[in-house]
Coordinates of C-alpha atoms in Angstrom, one line a residue:
X22 CA -27.2 6.8 0.0
X23 CA -27.7 2.8 0.5
X24 CA -26.9 -0.1 -1.8
X25 CA -29.2 -3.2 -2.4
X26 CA -29.3 -6.4 -3.8
X27 CA -25.5 -6.7 -5.6
X28 CA -24.6 -3.4 -5.3
X29 CA -22.6 -4.2 -2.4
X30 CA -21.2 -7.3 -3.9
X31 CA -20.4 -3.9 -7.2
X32 CA -18.7 -2.1 -3.9
X33 CA -16.7 -4.3 -2.6
X34 CA -14.5 -4.8 -5.6
X35 CA -14.4 -1.2 -6.3
X36 CA -12.8 -1.1 -2.9
X37 CA -11.0 -3.5 -3.1
X38 CA -9.6 -2.3 -7.1
X39 CA -8.6 0.6 -5.6
X40 CA -6.7 -0.4 -2.7
X41 CA -4.8 -3.0 -5.4
X42 CA -4.4 -0.1 -7.0
X43 CA -2.2 1.9 -4.5
X44 CA 0.3 -1.2 -3.9
X45 CA -0.5 0.5 0.0
X46 CA -1.9 -0.6 3.3
X47 CA -2.9 3.1 3.9
X48 CA -4.9 3.0 1.1
X49 CA -8.2 1.0 3.2
X50 CA -7.3 2.7 5.9
X51 CA -7.6 5.9 2.8
X52 CA -11.6 5.5 1.8
X53 CA -13.0 4.4 5.3
X54 CA -13.4 8.4 6.0
X55 CA -15.0 8.1 2.4
X56 CA -18.7 5.9 3.0
X57 CA -22.1 6.2 0.7
X58 CA -24.2 9.5 1.6
X59 CA -26.6 11.2 0.0
X60 CA -26.3 15.2 0.7
X61 CA -25.4 17.0 -2.7
X62 CA -23.1 20.1 -0.6
X63 CA -21.8 16.9 1.0
X64 CA -20.2 15.8 -1.6
X65 CA -19.6 19.2 -4.0
X66 CA -17.1 18.5 0.3
X67 CA -15.2 16.3 -0.4
X68 CA -14.4 16.3 -4.3
X69 CA -12.8 19.8 -3.0
X70 CA -10.6 17.9 -0.8
X71 CA -10.0 15.1 -2.6
X72 CA -8.1 17.4 -4.9
X73 CA -6.5 19.4 -3.4
X74 CA -5.6 16.0 -2.5
X75 CA -4.4 14.9 -5.8
X76 CA -3.2 17.9 -6.5
X77 CA -0.4 16.6 -4.4
X78 CA -0.7 13.3 -4.5
X79 CA 0.9 14.2 -8.7
X80 CA 4.1 15.6 -7.0
X81 CA 5.4 12.8 -6.2
X82 CA 5.8 8.8 -7.9
X83 CA 4.5 6.0 -6.9
X84 CA 7.9 4.6 -6.4
X85 CA 8.2 7.4 -3.7
X86 CA 5.4 6.3 -1.8
X87 CA 5.8 2.2 -2.0
X88 CA 9.5 3.3 -0.3
X89 CA 8.8 5.5 2.1
X90 CA 8.6 2.8 6.0
X91 CA 7.6 3.4 9.7
X92 CA 10.1 3.8 11.7
X93 CA 10.1 1.0 14.7
X94 CA 9.8 2.6 18.0
X95 CA 10.5 0.0 20.1
X96 CA 11.1 0.1 23.9
X97 CA 13.9 -2.0 25.4
X98 CA 15.8 -1.9 28.4
X99 CA 18.8 -0.1 28.6
X100 CA 21.8 -1.7 31.7
X101 CA 24.0 0.9 31.2
X102 CA 21.7 3.4 33.4
X103 CA 19.0 4.2 36.7
X104 CA 16.9 6.7 37.4
X105 CA 16.7 8.1 41.8
X106 CA 13.8 8.9 42.3
X107 CA 12.9 11.1 45.0
X108 CA 9.3 9.3 46.2
X109 CA 7.6 6.1 45.8
X110 CA 5.9 8.3 43.0
X111 CA 7.6 9.0 40.8
X112 CA 9.5 5.8 41.8
X113 CA 6.2 4.6 40.4
X114 CA 5.9 5.9 37.1
X115 CA 10.0 6.1 36.4
X116 CA 8.8 1.6 37.2
X117 CA 6.2 1.2 34.9
X118 CA 8.1 3.2 31.7
X119 CA 10.8 -0.3 32.3
X120 CA 13.9 1.4 30.2
X121 CA 16.3 1.0 33.0
X122 CA 17.1 1.2 36.7
X123 CA 15.1 2.2 39.2
X124 CA 16.3 3.4 42.3
X125 CA 15.9 5.7 45.6
X126 CA 20.5 6.6 45.8
X127 CA 23.0 7.3 43.3
X128 CA 24.3 3.2 42.0
X129 CA 27.5 2.3 40.1
X130 CA 25.6 2.4 36.1
X131 CA 27.3 4.5 33.0
X132 CA 24.4 6.7 33.5
X133 CA 22.4 8.4 36.9
X134 CA 19.4 10.4 35.8
X135 CA 17.0 12.2 37.7
X136 CA 15.2 15.4 37.8
X137 CA 14.2 18.9 39.2
X138 CA 11.4 18.2 41.4
X139 CA 8.9 19.5 39.3
X140 CA 9.0 17.2 36.4
X141 CA 8.5 13.6 36.0
X142 CA 10.0 10.4 34.0
X143 CA 9.5 10.2 30.8
X144 CA 10.4 7.7 27.9
X145 CA 11.8 10.1 25.9
X146 CA 14.3 10.8 29.6
X147 CA 15.2 8.2 30.2
X148 CA 16.0 6.6 26.8
X149 CA 15.9 9.8 23.6
X150 CA 18.0 6.6 21.6
X151 CA 14.4 5.2 20.9
X152 CA 13.4 7.3 18.7
X153 CA 17.0 8.4 17.3
X154 CA 18.5 4.5 16.7
X155 CA 15.8 3.6 14.4
X156 CA 16.2 7.1 12.2
X157 CA 19.7 6.5 11.8
X158 CA 19.0 3.0 10.7
X159 CA 16.8 4.2 8.4
X160 CA 18.2 7.1 7.1
X161 CA 16.6 6.4 3.7
X162 CA 13.3 7.0 4.4
X163 CA 13.8 10.1 6.9
X164 CA 16.1 11.2 3.5
X165 CA 12.7 10.6 1.5
X166 CA 10.0 12.0 3.8
X167 CA 12.0 14.6 4.2
X168 CA 11.7 15.3 0.9
X169 CA 9.0 14.4 0.0
X170 CA 7.8 17.0 2.7
X171 CA 9.5 19.7 1.2
X172 CA 7.8 18.6 -2.2
X173 CA 4.0 18.2 -1.6
X174 CA 4.5 20.7 1.2
X175 CA 7.0 23.1 1.1
X176 CA 7.9 22.7 4.4
X177 CA 11.4 21.3 5.5
X178 CA 10.5 20.2 9.1
X179 CA 11.9 17.0 8.4
X180 CA 14.8 18.5 7.2
X181 CA 15.9 19.8 10.1
X182 CA 14.9 16.7 12.0
X183 CA 17.8 15.0 9.4
X184 CA 20.3 17.5 9.6
X185 CA 20.4 17.0 13.8
X186 CA 20.2 12.7 13.2
X187 CA 23.4 13.3 10.8
X188 CA 24.8 14.4 13.2
X189 CA 24.8 11.8 15.4
X190 CA 25.5 9.1 12.5
X191 CA 29.2 8.8 13.4
X192 CA 28.4 8.6 17.3
X193 CA 26.0 5.8 16.5
X194 CA 28.9 4.3 14.7
X195 CA 31.2 4.3 17.3
X196 CA 28.4 2.5 19.7
X197 CA 28.5 -0.4 17.1
X198 CA 31.8 -1.2 16.8
X199 CA 32.2 -1.2 20.5
X200 CA 29.3 -3.8 20.9
X201 CA 31.5 -5.6 18.1
X202 CA 34.8 -4.1 19.9
X203 CA 35.7 -8.7 20.7
X204 CA 35.3 -9.7 17.0
X205 CA 36.7 -7.3 15.2
X206 CA 39.9 -7.5 18.0
X207 CA 39.9 -11.5 17.1
X208 CA 39.4 -10.6 13.4
X209 CA 42.6 -8.8 14.3
X210 CA 44.2 -12.0 15.8
X211 CA 43.7 -14.2 13.1
X212 CA 45.0 -11.7 10.8
X213 CA 48.5 -11.3 13.1
X214 CA 49.6 -14.3 13.3
X215 CA 49.4 -15.2 9.4
X216 CA 52.0 -12.7 9.6
X217 CA 54.2 -13.6 11.9
X218 CA 53.9 -16.6 10.3
X219 CA 55.2 -15.5 7.0
X220 CA 57.4 -13.8 7.8
X221 CA 59.2 -16.3 10.5
X222 CA 59.0 -18.7 6.9
X223 CA 61.6 -16.3 5.9
X224 CA 63.5 -16.1 9.3
X225 CA 63.8 -20.1 9.5
X226 CA 65.1 -19.3 5.6
X227 CA 68.4 -17.7 6.5
X228 CA 69.4 -19.0 10.1
X229 CA 71.2 -21.7 8.6
X230 CA 72.1 -24.6 10.2
X231 CA 69.0 -23.9 13.1
X232 CA 66.8 -25.9 14.0
X233 CA 63.9 -22.7 13.7
X234 CA 60.2 -25.1 14.1
X235 CA 61.5 -25.4 17.9
X236 CA 61.8 -21.8 18.9
X237 CA 64.4 -21.9 21.0
X238 CA 66.8 -19.0 22.3
X239 CA 68.2 -18.2 19.6
X240 CA 66.0 -17.9 17.3
X241 CA 63.6 -16.7 18.8
X242 CA 65.7 -13.6 19.6
X243 CA 66.0 -13.3 16.7
X244 CA 62.2 -13.0 15.0
X245 CA 61.1 -11.4 18.4
X246 CA 61.7 -7.4 17.0
X247 CA 59.4 -9.5 13.9
X248 CA 56.3 -10.3 17.1
X249 CA 56.7 -6.8 18.5
X250 CA 56.5 -5.1 14.9
X251 CA 53.2 -6.8 14.4
X252 CA 51.8 -6.3 17.4
X253 CA 52.1 -2.9 17.2
X254 CA 51.0 -2.5 13.8
X255 CA 47.7 -4.9 14.5
X256 CA 47.2 -2.4 18.1
X257 CA 48.0 0.8 15.7
X258 CA 44.3 -1.0 13.8
X259 CA 42.2 -1.3 17.2
X260 CA 43.8 2.3 17.3
X261 CA 42.2 3.4 14.1
X262 CA 39.2 1.8 14.0
X263 CA 38.7 2.4 18.1
X264 CA 40.1 5.7 19.0
X265 CA 42.0 4.3 22.0
X266 CA 45.4 2.5 22.4
X267 CA 45.9 -0.1 24.2
X268 CA 48.1 -3.4 25.1
X269 CA 45.3 -6.9 24.2
X270 CA 48.2 -8.6 22.6
X271 CA 50.6 -10.9 24.4
X272 CA 54.2 -11.1 23.4
X273 CA 54.3 -14.4 22.4
X274 CA 53.7 -17.2 20.0
X275 CA 51.3 -18.3 18.7
X276 CA 50.4 -14.9 19.6
X277 CA 46.8 -14.6 21.8
X278 CA 44.1 -12.3 23.2
X279 CA 44.2 -10.7 26.9
X280 CA 40.7 -11.2 27.6
X281 CA 40.3 -9.5 30.4
X282 CA 42.2 -5.9 29.0
X283 CA 39.6 -6.2 25.8
X284 CA 37.0 -7.0 28.5
X285 CA 38.5 -4.0 30.1
X286 CA 38.6 -2.0 27.3
X287 CA 34.9 -2.2 26.0
X288 CA 33.8 -0.8 29.1
X289 CA 35.3 1.9 28.7
X290 CA 35.0 2.8 25.4
X291 CA 31.1 2.2 26.0
X292 CA 30.6 4.3 28.8
X293 CA 32.7 7.0 27.0
X294 CA 30.5 7.2 23.7
X295 CA 26.9 5.9 25.8
X296 CA 27.1 9.1 27.7
X297 CA 28.1 11.6 24.4
X298 CA 25.6 9.7 22.8
X299 CA 22.2 9.4 25.2
X300 CA 23.0 13.2 25.8
X301 CA 23.1 13.6 21.4
X302 CA 19.6 12.0 21.4
X303 CA 18.2 14.1 24.3
X304 CA 19.0 17.7 22.4
X305 CA 17.2 15.8 19.5
X306 CA 14.0 14.4 20.7
X307 CA 14.0 17.8 23.9
X308 CA 13.9 19.8 20.3
X309 CA 11.4 17.9 17.8
X310 CA 8.0 15.3 18.3
X311 CA 10.4 11.7 17.0
X312 CA 6.8 10.4 17.6
X313 CA 5.3 12.3 15.4
X314 CA 7.4 11.6 11.5
X315 CA 5.2 7.5 11.3
X316 CA 2.2 10.1 11.1
X317 CA 3.5 11.9 8.4
X318 CA 4.8 8.8 6.7
X319 CA 1.1 7.4 6.7
X320 CA -0.5 10.7 6.2
X321 CA 2.3 10.4 2.0
X322 CA 1.5 6.5 1.9
X323 CA -2.0 7.4 1.6
X324 CA -1.4 10.2 -1.4
X325 CA -0.8 6.4 -3.0
X326 CA -5.4 5.9 -3.3
X327 CA -4.6 9.5 -4.8
X328 CA -1.9 9.0 -7.8
X329 CA -4.8 6.2 -8.6
X330 CA -7.4 8.0 -8.9
X331 CA -5.6 11.3 -10.5
X332 CA -6.2 9.5 -14.1
X333 CA -10.3 10.5 -12.6
X334 CA -13.1 12.5 -13.1
X335 CA -15.1 15.3 -10.5
X336 CA -19.3 14.4 -12.0
X337 CA -21.7 17.1 -12.3
X338 CA -24.0 17.2 -9.5
X339 CA -26.5 17.2 -11.5
X340 CA -30.1 16.3 -12.4
X341 CA -29.8 13.5 -14.8
X342 CA -26.8 10.4 -15.2
X343 CA -24.5 10.9 -18.1
X344 CA -21.6 8.8 -18.9
X345 CA -18.8 10.1 -21.3
X346 CA -16.4 7.1 -22.5
X347 CA -16.8 5.1 -19.3
X348 CA -14.6 2.6 -18.2
X349 CA -15.2 -1.3 -16.4
X350 CA -13.2 -1.0 -13.6
X351 CA -13.4 -5.2 -13.7
X352 CA -12.7 -5.9 -17.4
X353 CA -8.8 -5.1 -19.6
X354 CA -8.7 -2.6 -21.8
X355 CA -12.4 -2.1 -22.4
X356 CA -13.6 -0.3 -24.6
X357 CA -15.8 3.5 -24.1
X358 CA -19.0 3.7 -23.2
X359 CA -21.2 6.3 -24.0
X360 CA -23.9 5.9 -22.2
X361 CA -26.8 8.9 -19.7
X362 CA -30.6 9.2 -18.3
X363 CA -32.4 12.3 -18.0
X364 CA -36.4 12.9 -17.2
X365 CA -37.0 12.3 -19.8
X366 CA -35.6 9.5 -20.4
X367 CA -35.8 7.5 -16.9
X368 CA -36.0 4.4 -18.1
X369 CA -34.1 2.5 -21.0
X370 CA -34.2 -1.3 -21.5
X371 CA -30.3 -2.8 -22.9
X372 CA -30.8 -5.3 -25.9
X373 CA -28.5 -7.5 -27.6
X374 CA -26.1 -9.9 -28.5
X375 CA -24.5 -12.4 -25.6
X376 CA -21.3 -11.3 -24.3
X377 CA -21.9 -8.1 -25.9
X378 CA -21.4 -6.0 -22.8
X379 CA -25.7 -5.4 -20.8
X380 CA -23.7 -6.0 -18.1
X381 CA -20.6 -4.7 -17.8
X382 CA -22.3 -1.5 -18.6
X383 CA -25.0 -2.6 -15.4
X384 CA -21.9 -3.0 -12.9
X385 CA -20.1 0.3 -15.1
X386 CA -23.0 2.9 -14.2
X387 CA -23.2 1.2 -10.3
X388 CA -19.3 2.7 -10.2
X389 CA -20.3 5.4 -11.5
X390 CA -22.6 6.6 -9.3
X391 CA -20.8 4.3 -5.7
X392 CA -17.9 6.4 -6.1
X393 CA -19.8 9.9 -7.1
X394 CA -21.7 9.0 -3.6
X395 CA -18.9 8.7 -2.6
X396 CA -17.6 12.1 -3.1
X397 CA -15.0 11.0 -5.4
X398 CA -13.9 11.1 -8.7
X399 CA -15.9 7.9 -11.4
X400 CA -14.5 6.2 -13.5
X401 CA -15.2 8.1 -16.9
X402 CA -13.8 11.3 -18.9
X403 CA -16.8 12.5 -18.0
X404 CA -19.6 11.6 -16.4
X405 CA -22.9 13.5 -13.9
X406 CA -25.2 11.4 -11.5
X407 CA -27.7 12.3 -10.1
X408 CA -28.0 12.3 -5.7
X409 CA -29.9 8.8 -5.2
X410 CA -30.9 7.9 -1.6
X411 CA -30.8 4.1 -2.5
X412 CA -28.7 2.1 -5.7
X413 CA -30.5 -1.8 -6.2
X414 CA -28.6 -4.3 -8.9
X415 CA -30.4 -7.0 -9.8
X416 CA -27.3 -9.1 -11.2
X417 CA -28.3 -12.5 -13.1
X418 CA -27.8 -15.8 -10.9
X419 CA -26.5 -18.4 -12.4
X420 CA -28.7 -21.9 -12.2
X421 CA -31.7 -19.3 -10.5
X422 CA -34.0 -20.9 -12.6
X423 CA -37.2 -22.0 -10.1
X424 CA -40.1 -20.8 -7.6
X425 CA -37.8 -20.0 -5.1
X426 CA -35.6 -17.6 -7.5
X427 CA -39.1 -15.5 -8.5
X428 CA -40.3 -15.4 -4.9
X429 CA -37.4 -13.7 -3.9
X430 CA -37.2 -11.9 -6.6
X431 CA -40.8 -10.8 -7.1
X432 CA -40.1 -9.9 -3.2
X433 CA -36.9 -7.6 -4.0
X434 CA -38.7 -5.6 -6.4
X435 CA -41.9 -5.4 -3.9
X436 CA -38.4 -3.5 -1.3
X437 CA -37.4 -1.6 -4.2
X438 CA -40.3 -0.5 -5.2
X439 CA -41.3 0.5 -2.2
X440 CA -39.7 2.8 0.1
X441 CA -39.0 5.9 -0.9
X442 CA -36.9 8.9 -2.2
X443 CA -34.4 8.6 -5.0
X444 CA -33.1 5.3 -6.5
X445 CA -32.1 3.9 -9.6
X446 CA -32.4 0.3 -9.9
X447 CA -30.7 -1.6 -12.6
X448 CA -31.6 -5.2 -13.6
X449 CA -30.2 -8.1 -15.6
X450 CA -32.6 -10.1 -17.2
X451 CA -35.1 -9.8 -15.6
X452 CA -36.8 -13.2 -17.8
X453 CA -34.6 -15.5 -17.0
X454 CA -35.3 -16.6 -13.1
X455 CA -39.3 -17.3 -15.0
X456 CA -41.1 -18.1 -18.1
X457 CA -40.6 -16.2 -20.9
X458 CA -44.6 -15.1 -21.5
X459 CA -44.5 -13.9 -17.4
X460 CA -41.9 -12.0 -18.1
X461 CA -43.3 -10.1 -20.3
X462 CA -46.5 -9.5 -18.2
X463 CA -44.4 -9.6 -14.3
X464 CA -42.1 -7.2 -16.1
X465 CA -44.2 -4.4 -17.8
X466 CA -46.2 -3.7 -14.0
X467 CA -43.1 -3.3 -13.0
X468 CA -41.5 -0.5 -15.0
X469 CA -44.7 1.4 -15.8
X470 CA -44.5 1.3 -11.1
X471 CA -41.3 2.6 -11.2
X472 CA -42.3 5.3 -13.5
X473 CA -45.0 6.0 -11.5
X474 CA -42.1 6.8 -8.8
X475 CA -40.8 8.7 -10.7
X476 CA -36.8 6.7 -10.4
X477 CA -34.4 5.6 -12.7
X478 CA -33.9 2.4 -13.9
X479 CA -32.1 0.2 -16.5
X480 CA -33.0 -3.4 -17.4
X481 CA -31.4 -5.8 -19.3
X482 CA -33.8 -7.8 -21.1
X483 CA -34.2 -10.3 -24.7
X484 CA -37.6 -8.9 -24.0
X485 CA -37.1 -5.1 -26.2
X486 CA -39.1 -6.0 -28.6
X487 CA -42.1 -6.6 -26.6
X488 CA -41.2 -3.7 -24.3
X489 CA -40.8 -1.3 -27.1
X490 CA -44.5 -0.6 -26.5
X491 CA -44.5 1.2 -23.4
X492 CA -44.5 4.4 -24.4
X493 CA -42.8 6.2 -21.5
X494 CA -39.5 3.5 -21.9
X495 CA -36.0 4.1 -24.8
X496 CA -34.8 1.1 -26.0
X497 CA -30.9 0.6 -26.5
X498 CA -29.1 -2.4 -28.2
X499 CA -25.7 -3.6 -28.6
X500 CA -24.9 -5.3 -32.3
X501 CA -22.8 -7.3 -33.0
X502 CA -21.3 -5.7 -36.0
X503 CA -19.6 -9.0 -38.2
X504 CA -17.0 -11.8 -38.4
X505 CA -12.9 -12.6 -37.5
X506 CA -10.4 -13.7 -38.5
X507 CA -11.0 -16.1 -35.9
X508 CA -14.6 -16.5 -36.6
X509 CA -15.8 -14.7 -33.7
X510 CA -17.9 -12.4 -33.0
X511 CA -17.6 -8.8 -33.6
X512 CA -19.3 -6.8 -31.3
X513 CA -19.3 -3.0 -30.7
X514 CA -19.9 -2.2 -26.7
X515 CA -21.0 0.9 -27.6
X516 CA -24.9 0.6 -27.0
X517 CA -27.3 2.1 -30.2
X518 CA -29.9 4.9 -28.1
X519 CA -33.4 4.1 -29.2
X520 CA -32.7 1.0 -31.6
X521 CA -33.2 -3.4 -30.2
X522 CA -29.9 -4.8 -30.1
X523 CA -29.9 -7.9 -32.4
X524 CA -28.2 -11.2 -31.5
X525 CA -27.4 -11.6 -35.2
X526 CA -27.9 -15.5 -35.7
X527 CA -26.9 -15.1 -39.4
X528 CA -23.5 -14.4 -37.8
X529 CA -22.5 -16.9 -35.9
X530 CA -24.7 -19.6 -38.4
X531 CA -21.8 -17.7 -40.7
X532 CA -19.3 -18.9 -38.8
X533 CA -21.0 -22.3 -38.5
X534 CA -20.6 -23.5 -42.3
X535 CA -17.4 -21.3 -42.6
X536 CA -15.4 -23.6 -40.4
X537 CA -17.2 -27.1 -40.5
X538 CA -16.9 -29.7 -43.4
X539 CA -19.1 -32.6 -45.6
X540 CA -22.7 -33.2 -44.7
X541 CA -23.0 -30.6 -41.0
X542 CA -21.2 -27.7 -43.7
X543 CA -24.6 -28.6 -46.2
X544 CA -27.0 -28.1 -43.4
X545 CA -25.1 -25.4 -42.3
X546 CA -25.6 -23.5 -45.9
X547 CA -29.4 -25.2 -46.0
X548 CA -30.4 -22.4 -42.9
X549 CA -28.1 -19.3 -44.2
X550 CA -30.4 -19.4 -46.8
X551 CA -33.3 -18.7 -44.8
X552 CA -31.4 -14.7 -43.7
X553 CA -29.6 -14.0 -48.0
X554 CA -28.3 -15.7 -50.4
X555 CA -24.6 -17.6 -49.6
X556 CA -22.5 -15.8 -52.1
X557 CA -19.9 -18.9 -53.6

C-alpha cells in the first residue's frame, strides 16, 4: 500500500510510538520487516507469524527483556602466548587474527600454540578467553537468557553453556586476583606494620628503663618474636588468597616487600592460572557457539515489540472498514470510538463542534489502516479492514489559505482521484483553503468523482448541510452535550451516524454569560435569547 500526503507522517508517528513503547532499539529493526503491502494473503501470513510471536512475548516480562544485555566480545592481544606457524600461509592467517605473537619456532612464552596439518588458526583457538570472559563478567544476563530460552522456546542450550561457564568461574577469579596481586600484598603490608606497631607499644611499657624507640639490640631481641609472628600471619593471608606460600616480606622494622620476589611469585601464578584458564575456555568454545548468544539476545529483546502489540487486536481482512472501540495512539486516555464505512456507505462527511475529535478520528482510521496493511494487530477491540492500494490523507494546514495552497491541494486531489487501484481518501476541512461558496461546489464535484471511482472517503467539513444533499454520502456528527463545572464544553467524541453535528454555539454563549459580569453579562443574555429563554 502506498501512502500519499500526510499519511506518511502518520506512518512515521505510528512506528515511533511502537518503538518508544517497546523501550528497546531492536523494535526498530523488527518493524522494518513489516513494510506496507496490499496483498491479502501476505497480510494474513504476517498475522499468523505475529500471533505466534505475541504468544511468546506473553511468557516474559518487559523488565526482563530490557535487562537482557549483550555480551561484549572484544578482540585483544595476549602477550603470554605465541602461535607457531608451519608455513608462510599459516603465519599470515594467524598474524591477521591479531591476538598473539606468531613465529616459526618456539620461544619463551607461557603458552605455545600450534595445530595439526589439516587445521588452520582460528581466534576461538588462539584466544578462547575473548568469548568466555564476557560471559563471566555478565553472568546475570547469561542466567536471564537461559531462563528466557526455557520459558519461550522450551530449550536448554544456554543452560548447558551457563553450567560450563560457572565451572570455570573459580579459575577466572584466580586469574583476576593474580592481576591485582601487587596491590593486595601492599595492602597486607600496611596492615602488617600497623599491627606490629600496636604490639610494640605494649613491649615498650614492660621494658622499664630502656629506650625502645632507638631499637637497640637488647630491645630488638625482645620484639623479634613479635615481628616474626606477625610476618608469618601475613604470609598465611597471602597463601589463603593466592594458594602459594612464599617469603615476600623482610624481617626488619618497618617491614618491607621484597619486590623482586613478589614479581617472581606473580609470574609463577600467572603462568599456572593462565594455562589452566586457557584450556578450560578452549573446551567451552569448541563445544558451543558462544558468538551466537548475542543473536539469541537480539531475538528475545525484539519480543518487546510484541509485548506492546499484545493489547491490540488482529483485524479481519474483509470488504469494509469497521472499527469497534478504537483508541487514537497519539492521545493520552482517548475515548474509544466506533466507526465504519462499507459498500453502501463508502463516503462519509464528518461534522461537528470544533475540537470535538474529528481530526483525531481521521488519524485513528489512518493508524488502523496502516497497521493492518503491515500485517500487525490494530489499536481497537475489533476491526475489519479492506485491502487498499493507496491511502491519501489531506490534513488541514495552519495558515494554508490562499491561491498557492488551493492550487497544491487541487493537484493532490486530482492525483488521488485519477490514480488506479483501491483507495481510501481522508480529508480534513477542505473549505479552509478557499471561500465557502466555492468550496461547496468543488467538494461536491470531488465527492462525485470519488463515488464514481468506487473509492472510500471520510471528509471532515462544516458544510454538512450543503453536502447532505448528495444521495451517496452519509453525514455523521460529533456534538457538544453541555458544560462542566469549569464551564468547558463537554463533547461526546463518538460520531452519531446519519446526523449533522452541531457546533452548539448556544453552549458557548451560555459559558460566556455565566463567566461575565455587568454590562457584558447583559449583552450575552440578550444574545442567548435568540436560542432559548434563560432561566433566572
